[in-house]
Coordinates of C-alpha atoms in Angstrom, one line a residue:
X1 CA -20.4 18.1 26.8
X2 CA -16.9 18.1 25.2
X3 CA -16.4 20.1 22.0
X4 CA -14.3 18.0 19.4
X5 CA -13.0 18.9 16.2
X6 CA -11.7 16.0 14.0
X7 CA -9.8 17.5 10.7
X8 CA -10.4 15.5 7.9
X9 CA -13.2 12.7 6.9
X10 CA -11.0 9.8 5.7
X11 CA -11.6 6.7 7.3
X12 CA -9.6 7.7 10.8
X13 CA -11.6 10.7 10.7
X14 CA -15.0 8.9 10.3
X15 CA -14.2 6.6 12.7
X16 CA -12.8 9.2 15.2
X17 CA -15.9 11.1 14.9
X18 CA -18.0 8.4 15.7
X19 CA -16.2 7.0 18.3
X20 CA -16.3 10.4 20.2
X21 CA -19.9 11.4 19.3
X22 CA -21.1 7.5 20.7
X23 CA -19.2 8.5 24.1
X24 CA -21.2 11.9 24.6
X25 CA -19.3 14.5 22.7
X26 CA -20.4 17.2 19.9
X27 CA -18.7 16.6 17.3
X28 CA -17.8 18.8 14.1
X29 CA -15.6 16.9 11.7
X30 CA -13.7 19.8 9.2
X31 CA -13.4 18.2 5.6
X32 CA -11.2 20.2 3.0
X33 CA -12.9 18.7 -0.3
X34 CA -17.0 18.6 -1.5
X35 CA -17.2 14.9 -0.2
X36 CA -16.2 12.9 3.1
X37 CA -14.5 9.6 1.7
X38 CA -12.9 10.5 -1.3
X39 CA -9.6 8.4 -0.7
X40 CA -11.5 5.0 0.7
X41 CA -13.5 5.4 -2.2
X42 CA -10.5 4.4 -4.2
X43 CA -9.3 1.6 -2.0
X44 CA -8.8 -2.2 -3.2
X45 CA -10.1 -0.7 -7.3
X46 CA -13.3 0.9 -5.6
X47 CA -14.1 -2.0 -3.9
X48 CA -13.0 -0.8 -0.2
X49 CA -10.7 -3.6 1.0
X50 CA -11.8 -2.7 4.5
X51 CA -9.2 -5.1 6.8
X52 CA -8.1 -8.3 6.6
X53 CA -8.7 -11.4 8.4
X54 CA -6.0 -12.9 10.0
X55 CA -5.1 -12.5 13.8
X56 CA -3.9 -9.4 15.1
X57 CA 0.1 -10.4 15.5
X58 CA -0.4 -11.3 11.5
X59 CA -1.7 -7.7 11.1
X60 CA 0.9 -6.1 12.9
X61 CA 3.5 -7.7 10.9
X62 CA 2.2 -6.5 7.5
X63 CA 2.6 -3.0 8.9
X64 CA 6.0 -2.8 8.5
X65 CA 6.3 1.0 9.0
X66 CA 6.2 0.9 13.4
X67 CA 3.5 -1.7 13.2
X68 CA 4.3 -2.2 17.1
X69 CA 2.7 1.3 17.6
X70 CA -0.6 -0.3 16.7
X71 CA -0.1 -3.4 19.5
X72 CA -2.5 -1.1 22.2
X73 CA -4.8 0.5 20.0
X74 CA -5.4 -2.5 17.3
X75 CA -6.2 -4.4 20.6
X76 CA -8.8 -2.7 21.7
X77 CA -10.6 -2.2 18.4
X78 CA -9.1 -4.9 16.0
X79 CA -9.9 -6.2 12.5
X80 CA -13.0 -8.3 13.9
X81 CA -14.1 -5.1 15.7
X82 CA -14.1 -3.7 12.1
X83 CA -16.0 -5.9 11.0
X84 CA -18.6 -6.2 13.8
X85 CA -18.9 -2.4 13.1
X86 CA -19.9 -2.6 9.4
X87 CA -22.1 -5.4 9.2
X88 CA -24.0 -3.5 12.5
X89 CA -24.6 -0.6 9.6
X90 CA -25.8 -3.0 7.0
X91 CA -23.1 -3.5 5.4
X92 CA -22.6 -7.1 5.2
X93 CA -18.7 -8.7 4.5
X94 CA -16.5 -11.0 2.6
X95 CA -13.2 -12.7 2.9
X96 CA -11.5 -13.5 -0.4
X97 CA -7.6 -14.5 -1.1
X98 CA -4.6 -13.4 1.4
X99 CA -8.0 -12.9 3.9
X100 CA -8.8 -9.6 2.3
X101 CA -12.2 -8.1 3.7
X102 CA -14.6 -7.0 1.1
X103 CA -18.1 -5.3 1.2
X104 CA -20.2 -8.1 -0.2
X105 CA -21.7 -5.8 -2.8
X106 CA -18.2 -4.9 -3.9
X107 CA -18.9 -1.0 -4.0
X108 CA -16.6 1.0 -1.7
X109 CA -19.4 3.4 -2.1
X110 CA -21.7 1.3 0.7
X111 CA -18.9 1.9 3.2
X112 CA -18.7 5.6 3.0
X113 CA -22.1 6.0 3.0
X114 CA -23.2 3.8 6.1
X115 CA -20.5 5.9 8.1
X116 CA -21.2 8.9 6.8
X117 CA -25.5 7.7 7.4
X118 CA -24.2 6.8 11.1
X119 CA -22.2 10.3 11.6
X120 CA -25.6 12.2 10.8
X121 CA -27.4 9.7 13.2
X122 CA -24.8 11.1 15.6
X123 CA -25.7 14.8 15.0
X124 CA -22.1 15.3 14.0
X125 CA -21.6 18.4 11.9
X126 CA -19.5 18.2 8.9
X127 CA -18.4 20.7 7.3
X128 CA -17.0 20.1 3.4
X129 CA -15.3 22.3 1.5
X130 CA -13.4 23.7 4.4
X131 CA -9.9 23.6 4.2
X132 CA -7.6 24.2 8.2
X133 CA -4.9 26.2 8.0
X134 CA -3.7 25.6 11.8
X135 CA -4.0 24.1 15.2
X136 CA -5.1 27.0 17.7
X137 CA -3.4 26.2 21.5
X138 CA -4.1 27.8 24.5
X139 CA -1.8 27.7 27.7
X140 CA -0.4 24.9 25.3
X141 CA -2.8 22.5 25.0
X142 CA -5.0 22.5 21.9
X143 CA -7.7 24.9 21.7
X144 CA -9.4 24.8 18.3
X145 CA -8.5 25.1 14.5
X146 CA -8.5 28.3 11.9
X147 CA -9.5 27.4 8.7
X148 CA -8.1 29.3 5.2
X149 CA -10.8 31.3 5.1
X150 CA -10.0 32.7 8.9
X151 CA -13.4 31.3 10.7
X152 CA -12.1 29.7 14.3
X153 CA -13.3 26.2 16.1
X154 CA -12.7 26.4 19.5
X155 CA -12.6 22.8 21.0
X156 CA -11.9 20.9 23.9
X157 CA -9.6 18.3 22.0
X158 CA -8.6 18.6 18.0
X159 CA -8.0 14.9 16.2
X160 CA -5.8 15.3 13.0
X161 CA -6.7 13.1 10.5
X162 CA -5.8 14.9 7.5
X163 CA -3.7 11.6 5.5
X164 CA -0.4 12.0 4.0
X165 CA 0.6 13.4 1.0
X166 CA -0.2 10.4 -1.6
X167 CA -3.2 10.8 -3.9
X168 CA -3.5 15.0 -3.7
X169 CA -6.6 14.5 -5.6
X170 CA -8.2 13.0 -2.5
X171 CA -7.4 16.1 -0.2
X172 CA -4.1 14.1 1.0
X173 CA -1.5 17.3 0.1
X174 CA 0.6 16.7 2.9
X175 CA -0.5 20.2 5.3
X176 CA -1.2 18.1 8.4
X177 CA 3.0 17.6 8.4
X178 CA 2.9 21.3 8.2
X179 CA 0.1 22.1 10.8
X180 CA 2.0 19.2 13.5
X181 CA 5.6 20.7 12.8
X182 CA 4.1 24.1 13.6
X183 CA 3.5 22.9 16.8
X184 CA 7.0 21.2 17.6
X185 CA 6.5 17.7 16.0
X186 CA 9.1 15.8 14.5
X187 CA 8.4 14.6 10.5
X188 CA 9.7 11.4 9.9
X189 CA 10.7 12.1 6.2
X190 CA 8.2 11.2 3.9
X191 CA 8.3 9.2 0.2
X192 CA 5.9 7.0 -1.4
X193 CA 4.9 3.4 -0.4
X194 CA 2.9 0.6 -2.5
X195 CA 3.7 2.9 -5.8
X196 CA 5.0 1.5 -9.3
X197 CA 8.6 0.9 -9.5
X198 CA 10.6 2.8 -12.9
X199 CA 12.5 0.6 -15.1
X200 CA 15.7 1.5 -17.0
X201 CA 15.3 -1.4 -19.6
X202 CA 13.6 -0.2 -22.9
X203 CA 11.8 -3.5 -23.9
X204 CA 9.3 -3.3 -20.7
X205 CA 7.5 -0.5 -23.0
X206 CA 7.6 -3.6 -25.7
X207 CA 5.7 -5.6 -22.8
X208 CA 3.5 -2.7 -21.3
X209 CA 0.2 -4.3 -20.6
X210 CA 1.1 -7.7 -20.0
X211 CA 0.3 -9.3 -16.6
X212 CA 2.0 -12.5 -15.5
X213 CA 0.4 -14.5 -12.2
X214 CA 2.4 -16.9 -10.4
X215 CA 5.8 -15.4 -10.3
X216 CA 8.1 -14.8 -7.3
X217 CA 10.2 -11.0 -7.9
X218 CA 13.3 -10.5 -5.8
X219 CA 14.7 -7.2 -4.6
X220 CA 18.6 -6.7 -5.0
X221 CA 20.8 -3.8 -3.9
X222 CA 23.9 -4.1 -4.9
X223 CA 23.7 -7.4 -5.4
X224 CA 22.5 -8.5 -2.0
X225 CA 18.9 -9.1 -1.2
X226 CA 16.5 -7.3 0.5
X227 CA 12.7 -8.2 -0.2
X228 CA 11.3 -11.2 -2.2
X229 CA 7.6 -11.9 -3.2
X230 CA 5.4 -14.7 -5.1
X231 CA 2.1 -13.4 -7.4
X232 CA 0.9 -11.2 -9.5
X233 CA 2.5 -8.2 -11.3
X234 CA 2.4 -6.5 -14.2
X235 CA 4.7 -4.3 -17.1
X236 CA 3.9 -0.6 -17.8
X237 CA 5.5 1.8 -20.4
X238 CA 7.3 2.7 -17.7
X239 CA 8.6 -0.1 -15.5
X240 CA 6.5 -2.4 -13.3
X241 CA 3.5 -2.5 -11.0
X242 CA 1.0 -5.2 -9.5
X243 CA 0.8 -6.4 -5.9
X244 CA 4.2 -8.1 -5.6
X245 CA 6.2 -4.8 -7.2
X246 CA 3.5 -2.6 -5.0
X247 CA 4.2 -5.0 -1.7
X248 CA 8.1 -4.2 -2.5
X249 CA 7.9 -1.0 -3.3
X250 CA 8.6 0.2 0.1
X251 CA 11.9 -1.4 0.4
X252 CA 12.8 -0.3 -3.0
X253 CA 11.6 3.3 -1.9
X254 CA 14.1 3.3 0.9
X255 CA 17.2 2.4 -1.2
X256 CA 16.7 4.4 -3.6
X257 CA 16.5 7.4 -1.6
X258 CA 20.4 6.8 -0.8
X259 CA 22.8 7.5 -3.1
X260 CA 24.9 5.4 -5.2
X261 CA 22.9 2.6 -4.6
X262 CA 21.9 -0.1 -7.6
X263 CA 18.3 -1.3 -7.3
X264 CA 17.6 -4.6 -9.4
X265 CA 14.3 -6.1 -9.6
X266 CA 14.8 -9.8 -10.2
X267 CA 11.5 -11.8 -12.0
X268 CA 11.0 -16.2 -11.3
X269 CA 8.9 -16.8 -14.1
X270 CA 9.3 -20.5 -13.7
X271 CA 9.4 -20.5 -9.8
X272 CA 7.5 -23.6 -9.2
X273 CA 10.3 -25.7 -11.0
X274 CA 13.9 -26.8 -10.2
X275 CA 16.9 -25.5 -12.7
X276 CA 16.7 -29.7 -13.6
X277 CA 12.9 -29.8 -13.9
X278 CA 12.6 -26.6 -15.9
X279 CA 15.4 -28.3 -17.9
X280 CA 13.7 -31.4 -18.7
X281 CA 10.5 -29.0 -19.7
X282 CA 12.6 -27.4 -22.2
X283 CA 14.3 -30.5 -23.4
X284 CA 10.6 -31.7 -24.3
X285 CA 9.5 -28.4 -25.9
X286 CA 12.4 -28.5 -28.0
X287 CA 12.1 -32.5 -28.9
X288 CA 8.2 -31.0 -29.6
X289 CA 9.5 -28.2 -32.0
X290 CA 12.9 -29.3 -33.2
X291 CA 12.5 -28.4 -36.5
X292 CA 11.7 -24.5 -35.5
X293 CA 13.5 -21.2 -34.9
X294 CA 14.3 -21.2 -31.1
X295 CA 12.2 -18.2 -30.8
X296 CA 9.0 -20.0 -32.3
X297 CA 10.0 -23.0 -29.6
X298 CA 8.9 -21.2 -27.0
X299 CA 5.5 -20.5 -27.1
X300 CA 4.0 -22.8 -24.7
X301 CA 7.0 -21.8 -21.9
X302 CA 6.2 -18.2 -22.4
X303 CA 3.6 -15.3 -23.3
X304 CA 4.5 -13.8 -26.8
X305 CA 5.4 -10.8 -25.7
X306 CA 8.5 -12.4 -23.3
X307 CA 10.0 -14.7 -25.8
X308 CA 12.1 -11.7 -27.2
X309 CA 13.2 -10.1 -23.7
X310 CA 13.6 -13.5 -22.3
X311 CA 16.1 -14.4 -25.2
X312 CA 18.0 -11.3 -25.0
X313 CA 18.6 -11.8 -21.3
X314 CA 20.4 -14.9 -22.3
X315 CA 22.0 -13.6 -25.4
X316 CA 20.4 -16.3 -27.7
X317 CA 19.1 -15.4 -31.2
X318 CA 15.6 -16.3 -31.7
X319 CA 16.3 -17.5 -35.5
X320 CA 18.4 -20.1 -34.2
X321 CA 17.2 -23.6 -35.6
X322 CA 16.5 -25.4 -32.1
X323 CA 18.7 -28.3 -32.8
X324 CA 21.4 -26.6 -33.1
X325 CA 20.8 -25.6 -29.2
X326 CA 24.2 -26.1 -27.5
X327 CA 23.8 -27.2 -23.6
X328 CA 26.0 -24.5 -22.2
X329 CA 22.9 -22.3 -24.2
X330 CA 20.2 -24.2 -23.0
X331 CA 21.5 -23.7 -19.7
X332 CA 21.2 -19.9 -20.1
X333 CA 18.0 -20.2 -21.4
X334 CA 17.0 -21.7 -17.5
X335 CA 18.7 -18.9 -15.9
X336 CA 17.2 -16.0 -18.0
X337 CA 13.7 -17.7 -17.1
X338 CA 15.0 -17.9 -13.7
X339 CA 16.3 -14.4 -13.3
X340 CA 15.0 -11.8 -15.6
X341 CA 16.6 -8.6 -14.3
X342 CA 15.1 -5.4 -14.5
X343 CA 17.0 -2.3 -13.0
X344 CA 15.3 0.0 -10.9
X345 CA 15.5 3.7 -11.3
X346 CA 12.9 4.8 -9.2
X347 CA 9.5 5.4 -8.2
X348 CA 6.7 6.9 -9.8
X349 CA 5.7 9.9 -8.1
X350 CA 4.7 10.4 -4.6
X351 CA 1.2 11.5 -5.9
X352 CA 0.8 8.5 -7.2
X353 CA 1.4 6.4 -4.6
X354 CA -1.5 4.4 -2.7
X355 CA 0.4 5.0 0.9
X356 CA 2.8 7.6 2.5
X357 CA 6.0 6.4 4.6
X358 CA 6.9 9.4 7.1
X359 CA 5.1 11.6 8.7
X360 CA 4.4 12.8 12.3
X361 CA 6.9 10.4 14.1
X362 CA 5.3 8.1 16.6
X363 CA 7.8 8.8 19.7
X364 CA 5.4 11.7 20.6
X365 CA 2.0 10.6 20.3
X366 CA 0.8 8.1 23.5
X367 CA 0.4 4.5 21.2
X368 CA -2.7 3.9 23.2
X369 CA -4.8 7.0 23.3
X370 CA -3.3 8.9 19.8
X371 CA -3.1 11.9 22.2
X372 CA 0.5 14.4 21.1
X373 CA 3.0 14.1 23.8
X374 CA 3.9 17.7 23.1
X375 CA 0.3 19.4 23.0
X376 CA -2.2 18.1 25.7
X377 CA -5.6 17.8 23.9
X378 CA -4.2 16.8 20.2
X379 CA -4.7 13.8 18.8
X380 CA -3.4 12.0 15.6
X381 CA -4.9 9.0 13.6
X382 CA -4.7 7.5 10.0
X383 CA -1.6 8.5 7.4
X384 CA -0.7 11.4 8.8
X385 CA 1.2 8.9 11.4
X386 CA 4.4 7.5 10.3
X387 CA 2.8 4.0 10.0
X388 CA 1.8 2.3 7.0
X389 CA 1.5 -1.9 6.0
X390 CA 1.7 -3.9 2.6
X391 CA -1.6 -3.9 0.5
X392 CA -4.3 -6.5 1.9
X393 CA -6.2 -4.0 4.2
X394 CA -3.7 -3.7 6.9
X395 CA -3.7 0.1 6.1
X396 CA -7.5 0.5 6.6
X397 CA -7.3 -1.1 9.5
X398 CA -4.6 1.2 10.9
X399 CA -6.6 3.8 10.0
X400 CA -10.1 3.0 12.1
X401 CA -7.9 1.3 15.2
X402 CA -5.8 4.9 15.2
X403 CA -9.1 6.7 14.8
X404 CA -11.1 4.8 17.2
X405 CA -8.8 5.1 20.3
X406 CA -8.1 9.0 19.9
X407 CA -12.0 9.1 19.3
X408 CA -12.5 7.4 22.4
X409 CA -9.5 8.6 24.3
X410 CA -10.2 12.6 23.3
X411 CA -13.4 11.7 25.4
X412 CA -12.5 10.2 28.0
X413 CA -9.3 12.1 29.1
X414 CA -9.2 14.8 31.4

């Protein structure tokens, strides 16, 4: 019987355990904080947004950080696998909008606990509140773990599945970079992925809490553009966030790491509407409140709070008496509405962030059995891999494909 030792109980740990424990193994999974789970119980607002629905190509081209790694492995166990594999522990699914999958009841907690119910059903041992400090080799193949506290695991195969370095509060601090570079693997650098973007502009903080649905933001650096997205967002006292600004955070991630570099975040409010149709809408509005200050004028065109940034980006005063509205103005009224700017300054802070871009880079690791192409017997899975995807459940999915072919894989190999 193989002795395995899977560090970390994330979701590609979880998965990895069970995998390798269903083809025969005994299984100890090493889990630095008090509970397995702690990250997926934060996923999609506690709701566990456990993969999404479209075909597998589809999939792949949402994880747009080496997506192609995941062609073998998301093969063998894809999103409908996933799927199969909950409901068969009673935990019934959903699909809702952009063919997110949801636990019917809602409750992320039902997903840890049917894994965590299936582990014990396994006999897998795991072990909380015990944090690895490295990755033991023998004759240069993987040989076991040493934890913090010096106690050693000797194993057959070791599967790291420690996360990256988002969310520190979950256990994800970033040591399984440490613990694969110790052993000759390259880091891809890392920096934080679906994470709130930082505005320069002041009024935002005058706007903080509003949400606006419908709306398509645009990406520009230096003047050129490099990601768009229609839906939802939101302003913060410090900038922007929401699943378009989250979707494009990546991108805005990457410039911004370079220097000299000028990040502007570009907001549609009217997108549905032509420059001539969303003409003709004002021209009514103003016919409707001609009599008004142009800043009272606008209230059905606009929330409250977006009258005053909106009529600053096109350097109207809001006392203005509406008929007094020039064209050339009314013009630039369209084009604020059209293209209210926002420069970008940066991300919030990698702790914050709900993925990790970087980490142990995928030219060493086989794409179809997770297994280190430097150290025989170790095996990667989840964020620790430099691979991550837009918000939707792509990353989930990721996640249990990773950890269910170096589960199987750690098994089967010789």
């Amino acid at each position: 019987m193989k002795q395995i030792v899977v560090v970390g109980a994330g979701p590609a740990g979880m998965m990895a355990a069970i995998k390798a424990a269903e083809n025969g193994a005994e299984v100890t999974i090493l889990e630095k904080m008090k509970k397995p789970g702690r990250k997926m119980m934060i996923t999609g607002k506690g709701r566990c947004n456990i993969t999404n629905a479209a075909d597998v190509p589809e999939i792949i081209r949402n994880i747009h950080g080496n997506g192609r790694f995941l062609n073998s492995s998301m093969r063998a166990f894809d999103n409908q696998d996933v799927i199969y594999f909950f409901e068969g522990l009673g935990v019934p699914t959903k699909v809702e909008r952009g063919n997110r999958v949801f636990p019917v009841s809602d409750k992320a907690q039902d997903v840890v606990d049917a894994m965590v119910e299936r582990l014990h059903e396994l006999g897998v041992a795991i072990e909380t509140d015990t944090a690895v400090k490295d990755i033991l080799t023998q004759e240069g193949k993987a040989a076991g773990v040493r934890t913090k506290t010096g106690a050693i695991y000797k194993a057959d195969a070791v599967i790291l599945c420690v996360g990256g370095a988002s969310y520190p509060g979950t256990g994800s601090t970033g040591d399984g970079y440490e613990m694969a570079k110790a052993l000759g693997h390259f880091i891809a650098a890392v920096r934080p992925s679906l994470v709130p973007l930082v505005a320069e502009d002041e009024w935002v903080k005058d706007v903080q809490g509003l949400s606006l649905r419908n709306v398509r933001g645009t990406l520009r650096v230096d003047g050129e553009k490099v990601a768009e997205m229609f839906g939802e967002m939101m302003f913060t006292h410090y900038g922007v966030t929401g699943p378009i600004i989250l979707s494009m955070s990546r991108t805005a991630s990457e410039y911004l790491a370079e220097q000299d570099r000028f990040v502007e975040l570009s907001i549609n409010l009217k997108p549905a509407l032509s420059e001539e149709k969303l003409d003709a809408r004002i021209q009514r509005d103003f016919e409707k409140y001609q009599r008004k200050q142009l800043g009272n004028a606008l209230v059905d065109l606009l929330p409250h709070k977006l009258i005053g940034p909106v009529l600053d980006s096109a350097f109207l005063a809001p006392d203005k008496p509406v008929h007094q509205i020039t064209v050339e103005e009314r013009h630039r009224l369209v084009e604020a509405l059209q293209d209210l700017t926002l420069v970008i300054t940066g991300t919030r802070p990698l702790a914050e962030a709900i993925v990790t871009v970087g980490g142990v880079s995928v030219k060493e690791i086989n794409p179809k059995t997770m297994e280190s192409k430097l150290v025989p017997g170790l095996y990667f899975a989840g964020e620790v891999v430099d691979v991550d995807g837009y918000t939707g459940g792509y990353n989930l999915q990721a996640a249990f494909s990773m950890g269910a072919a170096a589960g199987n894989w750690c098994v089967w190999n010789d």
